[in-house]
């Protein structure tokens, strides 16, 4: 009937604490407390209304979209975790050391510049089973086994935390440091997937670029390599070469590249072999400006993210000499200075061999 | 979706993957990451207020978990432990940048359940409601937003929330209630703001 009121309704306000109503909604009350709230709900309309409002809040929150991390996320996490483990094990003495800079510290900075003198004469390289990742130029003859004095102080990667394969790869990398305007081409082989490679590069602060991003620098160096190889084989590729399984052009500081190598070859069973092929000079690329300013005059905007990248290339554009054929070095390299923060250019040709 | 509750032990599957990871099997760790990455990301997105920030937080949380895995004694579920690391990381990063509520609600994206029978106008209304709720949620202080996400979106009970956030259960209970009331106020404010705009 109109005007009829339920006994107790509005005659006495509910005295249950507000937060007990939330706990009732969440099923977090004891039996006795729940019975008390049930009684209040039956007696007071405002309590029922308050409960419905709380219930509505939850319903609206549960309607919010869920998020998916994507298929490559786990690979990036694993790579980052392995790299972090390598850094956290603490420095120990070794005959060389590698400084792994944090991701945000990769921009060149006079206060953090690290240098070392590389022996003038470097040994030639034997062609070895190759594949993956970094292009390393080993120029000149001489003693390639001595990578020179340790470069870094402070955060060093303990030798015990790095596989022997990674140690050798890092030593070759340091010995073959390219000069300004040079790019080095190398074949590498390692026992991991392309996703793991991308993850290792990403964890080291080297962004992935797809082929369509198209840097003319990458294409220019690739063409110069192609022309030199063609010249070496007298214009006949077919018998002496094989097609690479994949190719990429990397422009990043040495320290970031080393970080990626370490994470790729972090266990004793890791396979990682590299051998340099040849060096290509920027002067051979007509009209190709430096994409990244080097040294103190780096043209980067203060605070801007470093333009370090690894760009996928069409492997069909390249050839690799069949394994076993010795490579010739491309002249001697005089005493050079390694600046681990300066971006270097690498053309990576992935060996399809097991 | 339900939160693995604080009283649960480490599941046998998690235990095997943890043991394998500790033996140096990085693929096992990858499997653990894939098992929990989406749930963690969905929760952290609303705490961080940014999809990109949330990805960084979750990655950092997994890396920390990897480095500290030997200290994980199994006293809680692995997920509770991961949640705790992730939420601590998220809050810590936010406090380093600024305090208080998120400056503005951004479109956080995310995927919605696909219902091909749902009329287009209903789908639009649902998206509109979600935008309103996200905007209101972003106005809350971090501690209010965190308990709401854990309770309402992750289904965690009070004991689990207390473990994750290292709070007394009584605090969880009162904070959750106040968070709900505050969200109600913010929802009203957002809706009024939308009505006032031409």
Short mmCIF file of C-alpha atoms in Angstrom, two decimals, chain A residues 33-304:
data_model
loop_
_atom_site.label_atom_id
_atom_site.label_comp_id
_atom_site.label_asym_id
_atom_site.label_seq_id
_atom_site.Cartn_x
_atom_site.Cartn_y
_atom_site.Cartn_z
CA UNK A 33 29.39 -10.50 10.94
CA UNK A 34 27.71 -11.67 7.78
CA UNK A 35 24.52 -12.45 9.61
CA UNK A 36 24.52 -8.96 11.10
CA UNK A 37 24.90 -7.36 7.68
CA UNK A 38 22.15 -9.57 6.27
CA UNK A 39 19.86 -8.23 8.94
CA UNK A 40 20.82 -4.66 8.11
CA UNK A 41 20.24 -5.22 4.43
CA UNK A 42 16.80 -6.56 5.14
CA UNK A 43 15.95 -3.61 7.39
CA UNK A 44 17.41 -0.62 5.58
CA UNK A 45 16.96 0.37 1.97
CA UNK A 46 19.89 2.73 2.04
CA UNK A 47 22.16 -0.17 2.99
CA UNK A 48 20.87 -2.17 0.07
CA UNK A 49 21.45 0.78 -2.20
CA UNK A 50 24.96 1.30 -0.86
CA UNK A 51 25.77 -2.37 -1.47
CA UNK A 52 24.51 -2.15 -5.04
CA UNK A 53 26.66 0.90 -5.65
CA UNK A 54 29.73 -0.94 -4.40
CA UNK A 55 28.84 -3.93 -6.55
CA UNK A 56 28.47 -1.66 -9.57
CA UNK A 57 31.95 -0.22 -9.04
CA UNK A 58 33.43 -3.68 -9.25
CA UNK A 59 31.44 -4.59 -12.34
CA UNK A 60 32.65 -1.52 -14.16
CA UNK A 61 36.27 -2.23 -13.30
CA UNK A 62 36.00 -5.82 -14.45
CA UNK A 63 34.77 -4.62 -17.84
CA UNK A 64 38.06 -2.87 -18.54
CA UNK A 65 40.06 -4.46 -21.36
CA UNK A 66 42.77 -6.98 -20.62
CA UNK A 67 46.27 -6.65 -22.05
CA UNK A 68 48.51 -9.10 -23.81
CA UNK A 69 52.28 -8.76 -23.75
CA UNK A 70 52.78 -10.22 -27.21
CA UNK A 71 54.80 -13.18 -28.49
CA UNK A 72 58.23 -11.52 -28.37
CA UNK A 73 57.95 -10.21 -24.83
CA UNK A 74 59.19 -13.34 -23.11
CA UNK A 75 62.25 -13.51 -25.37
CA UNK A 76 63.15 -9.93 -24.47
CA UNK A 77 62.71 -10.67 -20.79
CA UNK A 78 64.93 -13.75 -20.93
CA UNK A 79 67.64 -11.84 -22.78
CA UNK A 80 67.49 -9.01 -20.27
CA UNK A 81 67.59 -11.43 -17.36
CA UNK A 82 70.63 -13.25 -18.71
CA UNK A 83 72.41 -9.96 -19.30
CA UNK A 84 71.54 -8.78 -15.81
CA UNK A 85 72.83 -12.02 -14.34
CA UNK A 86 76.12 -11.56 -16.19
CA UNK A 87 76.50 -8.10 -14.76
CA UNK A 88 75.46 -8.98 -11.24
CA UNK A 89 77.98 -11.75 -10.70
CA UNK A 90 80.67 -9.27 -9.80
CA UNK A 91 83.99 -8.46 -11.52
CA UNK A 92 86.90 -10.82 -11.34
CA UNK A 93 90.29 -10.61 -12.90
CA UNK A 94 90.68 -11.73 -16.41
CA UNK A 95 93.01 -10.98 -19.26
CA UNK A 96 90.44 -8.64 -20.69
CA UNK A 97 87.25 -7.10 -19.55
CA UNK A 98 84.16 -5.63 -21.07
CA UNK A 99 82.15 -2.81 -19.70
CA UNK A 100 78.47 -3.15 -20.20
CA UNK A 101 76.86 0.25 -19.99
CA UNK A 102 73.27 0.60 -18.83
CA UNK A 103 70.76 1.02 -21.62
CA UNK A 104 70.32 4.72 -20.95
CA UNK A 105 74.02 5.50 -20.91
CA UNK A 106 74.83 4.57 -24.44
CA UNK A 107 74.99 8.12 -25.78
CA UNK A 108 78.55 9.37 -26.19
CA UNK A 109 79.66 11.39 -23.23
CA UNK A 110 83.07 12.87 -22.60
CA UNK A 111 82.77 12.07 -18.92
CA UNK A 112 82.33 8.38 -19.65
CA UNK A 113 84.52 7.88 -22.68
CA UNK A 114 86.61 4.76 -22.58
CA UNK A 115 89.62 4.24 -24.78
CA UNK A 116 92.26 1.66 -25.38
CA UNK A 117 95.10 1.19 -27.82
CA UNK A 118 94.80 -1.70 -30.20
CA UNK A 119 98.02 -3.26 -31.42
CA UNK A 120 98.97 -1.95 -34.82
CA UNK A 121 99.43 -5.30 -36.50
CA UNK A 122 96.52 -7.69 -36.35
CA UNK A 123 96.59 -11.23 -37.53
CA UNK A 124 94.61 -12.31 -40.53
CA UNK A 125 91.61 -14.37 -39.80
CA UNK A 126 90.98 -17.91 -40.77
CA UNK A 127 87.62 -18.54 -42.25
CA UNK A 128 85.67 -20.52 -39.73
CA UNK A 129 82.20 -21.83 -39.38
CA UNK A 130 80.22 -18.69 -39.10
CA UNK A 131 76.85 -17.16 -38.68
CA UNK A 132 74.92 -14.56 -36.86
CA UNK A 133 75.05 -11.24 -35.41
CA UNK A 134 77.90 -8.90 -35.65
CA UNK A 135 80.11 -7.80 -38.42
CA UNK A 136 83.63 -7.59 -37.19
CA UNK A 137 86.48 -6.29 -39.12
CA UNK A 138 89.86 -7.61 -38.35
CA UNK A 139 92.22 -5.51 -40.34
CA UNK A 140 95.81 -6.13 -41.10
CA UNK A 141 98.11 -8.89 -39.99
CA UNK A 142 99.98 -9.40 -36.81
CA UNK A 143 99.01 -10.85 -33.51
CA UNK A 144 95.27 -11.25 -33.43
CA UNK A 145 95.32 -13.21 -30.21
CA UNK A 146 96.18 -10.27 -28.02
CA UNK A 147 93.19 -7.99 -27.72
CA UNK A 148 95.16 -5.33 -26.01
CA UNK A 149 94.88 -4.06 -22.46
CA UNK A 150 91.58 -4.15 -20.70
CA UNK A 151 89.46 -1.22 -21.73
CA UNK A 152 87.37 -0.62 -18.78
CA UNK A 153 87.29 -0.07 -15.14
CA UNK A 154 84.27 -0.37 -12.97
CA UNK A 155 81.49 -2.56 -14.25
CA UNK A 156 83.30 -5.48 -15.80
CA UNK A 157 81.85 -8.74 -16.95
CA UNK A 158 83.46 -11.60 -15.10
CA UNK A 159 85.20 -14.06 -17.37
CA UNK A 160 83.57 -16.92 -15.51
CA UNK A 161 80.12 -15.64 -16.47
CA UNK A 162 80.85 -15.61 -20.19
CA UNK A 163 81.22 -18.68 -22.32
CA UNK A 164 84.46 -19.32 -24.12
CA UNK A 165 82.68 -18.74 -27.41
CA UNK A 166 81.59 -15.28 -26.30
CA UNK A 167 85.06 -14.50 -25.02
CA UNK A 168 86.59 -15.29 -28.39
CA UNK A 169 83.91 -13.34 -30.21
CA UNK A 170 84.46 -10.33 -27.99
CA UNK A 171 88.21 -10.55 -28.46
CA UNK A 172 87.82 -10.58 -32.25
CA UNK A 173 85.44 -7.68 -32.02
CA UNK A 174 87.91 -5.58 -30.07
CA UNK A 175 90.76 -6.48 -32.35
CA UNK A 176 88.78 -5.59 -35.42
CA UNK A 177 87.44 -2.27 -34.32
CA UNK A 178 86.45 -0.28 -37.39
CA UNK A 179 87.63 3.23 -37.94
CA UNK A 180 85.57 6.28 -38.68
CA UNK A 181 83.75 5.85 -41.92
CA UNK A 182 84.34 2.11 -42.07
CA UNK A 183 81.92 -0.73 -41.82
CA UNK A 184 82.99 -4.27 -41.18
CA UNK A 185 81.45 -7.36 -42.64
CA UNK A 186 81.55 -10.62 -40.82
CA UNK A 187 79.88 -13.97 -40.87
CA UNK A 188 78.73 -15.45 -37.63
CA UNK A 189 77.18 -18.63 -36.46
CA UNK A 190 75.44 -19.19 -33.17
CA UNK A 191 72.96 -21.66 -31.83
CA UNK A 192 69.96 -19.51 -31.13
CA UNK A 193 66.85 -18.28 -32.87
CA UNK A 194 66.29 -15.04 -34.70
CA UNK A 195 63.90 -14.03 -31.93
CA UNK A 196 66.63 -14.56 -29.35
CA UNK A 197 68.98 -12.47 -31.44
CA UNK A 198 66.43 -9.65 -31.68
CA UNK A 199 65.79 -9.91 -27.97
CA UNK A 200 69.49 -9.73 -27.16
CA UNK A 201 69.93 -6.67 -29.34
CA UNK A 202 66.85 -5.02 -27.88
CA UNK A 203 68.01 -5.66 -24.34
CA UNK A 204 71.28 -3.96 -25.28
CA UNK A 205 69.44 -0.85 -26.47
CA UNK A 206 69.67 -1.64 -30.17
CA UNK A 207 66.27 -1.14 -31.76
CA UNK A 208 65.06 -3.45 -34.49
CA UNK A 209 64.24 -1.97 -37.89
CA UNK A 210 62.44 -3.88 -40.55
CA UNK A 211 63.61 -3.89 -44.14
CA UNK A 212 61.10 -1.27 -45.17
CA UNK A 213 62.69 1.25 -42.81
CA UNK A 214 65.44 1.29 -45.37
CA UNK A 215 68.59 3.13 -44.47
CA UNK A 216 70.54 4.05 -47.56
CA UNK A 217 73.69 3.55 -45.51
CA UNK A 218 72.87 -0.11 -44.99
CA UNK A 219 72.15 -0.62 -48.66
CA UNK A 220 75.25 1.30 -49.65
CA UNK A 221 77.60 -0.75 -47.52
CA UNK A 222 75.88 -3.89 -48.66
CA UNK A 223 76.44 -2.97 -52.29
CA UNK A 224 80.08 -2.11 -51.66
CA UNK A 225 80.58 -5.53 -50.06
CA UNK A 226 78.84 -7.18 -52.99
CA UNK A 227 81.07 -5.37 -55.48
CA UNK A 228 84.27 -6.26 -53.67
CA UNK A 229 83.27 -9.89 -53.39
CA UNK A 230 82.35 -9.95 -57.05
CA UNK A 231 85.74 -8.50 -57.88
CA UNK A 232 87.45 -11.14 -55.77
CA UNK A 233 85.66 -13.94 -57.61
CA UNK A 234 86.19 -12.41 -61.00
CA UNK A 235 82.52 -11.83 -61.53
CA UNK A 236 81.57 -15.47 -60.91
CA UNK A 237 79.84 -16.12 -57.62
CA UNK A 238 78.19 -19.42 -58.18
CA UNK A 239 80.77 -22.01 -57.22
CA UNK A 240 82.67 -20.23 -54.53
CA UNK A 241 79.86 -18.76 -52.50
CA UNK A 242 76.66 -19.57 -50.69
CA UNK A 243 73.71 -17.45 -49.80
CA UNK A 244 73.46 -16.27 -46.20
CA UNK A 245 70.51 -17.39 -44.14
CA UNK A 246 69.85 -13.84 -43.00
CA UNK A 247 71.46 -10.42 -42.99
CA UNK A 248 71.31 -7.29 -40.92
CA UNK A 249 73.05 -3.95 -40.64
CA UNK A 250 73.86 -2.76 -37.15
CA UNK A 251 74.84 0.72 -36.12
CA UNK A 252 75.51 0.81 -32.39
CA UNK A 253 78.28 1.36 -29.88
CA UNK A 254 80.72 -1.44 -29.24
CA UNK A 255 79.62 -1.73 -25.64
CA UNK A 256 76.03 -2.40 -26.67
CA UNK A 257 77.07 -4.98 -29.24
CA UNK A 258 79.25 -6.72 -26.68
CA UNK A 259 76.32 -6.79 -24.29
CA UNK A 260 74.23 -8.54 -26.93
CA UNK A 261 76.99 -11.10 -27.58
CA UNK A 262 77.28 -11.91 -23.90
CA UNK A 263 73.58 -12.55 -23.55
CA UNK A 264 73.57 -14.75 -26.66
CA UNK A 265 76.46 -16.90 -25.46
CA UNK A 266 75.77 -17.01 -21.76
CA UNK A 267 76.11 -20.73 -21.14
CA UNK A 268 79.11 -23.00 -21.67
CA UNK A 269 77.19 -24.84 -24.39
CA UNK A 270 76.50 -21.67 -26.38
CA UNK A 271 77.73 -21.77 -29.94
CA UNK A 272 79.07 -18.48 -31.18
CA UNK A 273 81.70 -18.21 -33.88
CA UNK A 274 82.61 -15.21 -35.93
CA UNK A 275 85.08 -14.41 -38.64
CA UNK A 276 85.61 -11.13 -40.42
CA UNK A 277 85.31 -10.98 -44.16
CA UNK A 278 86.28 -7.53 -45.28
CA UNK A 279 86.01 -3.88 -44.57
CA UNK A 280 84.02 -1.36 -46.54
CA UNK A 281 84.78 2.32 -46.44
CA UNK A 282 82.16 5.02 -46.46
CA UNK A 283 84.00 6.78 -49.23
CA UNK A 284 83.01 3.95 -51.50
CA UNK A 285 79.40 4.88 -51.10
CA UNK A 286 78.66 7.86 -53.27
CA UNK A 287 76.86 10.67 -51.53
CA UNK A 288 76.21 8.72 -48.35
CA UNK A 289 76.29 10.99 -45.32
CA UNK A 290 77.12 9.72 -41.88
CA UNK A 291 73.86 8.70 -40.31
CA UNK A 292 75.18 9.16 -36.84
CA UNK A 293 77.59 11.89 -35.87
CA UNK A 294 80.66 10.50 -34.21
CA UNK A 295 82.80 11.86 -31.48
CA UNK A 296 82.40 15.14 -29.73
CA UNK A 297 80.55 16.66 -32.60
CA UNK A 298 77.78 14.12 -32.46
CA UNK A 299 74.71 15.71 -33.93
CA UNK A 300 72.34 14.16 -31.45
CA UNK A 301 69.88 16.41 -29.75
CA UNK A 302 70.57 16.49 -26.02
CA UNK A 303 68.18 14.17 -24.29
CA UNK A 304 67.14 12.43 -27.51
#
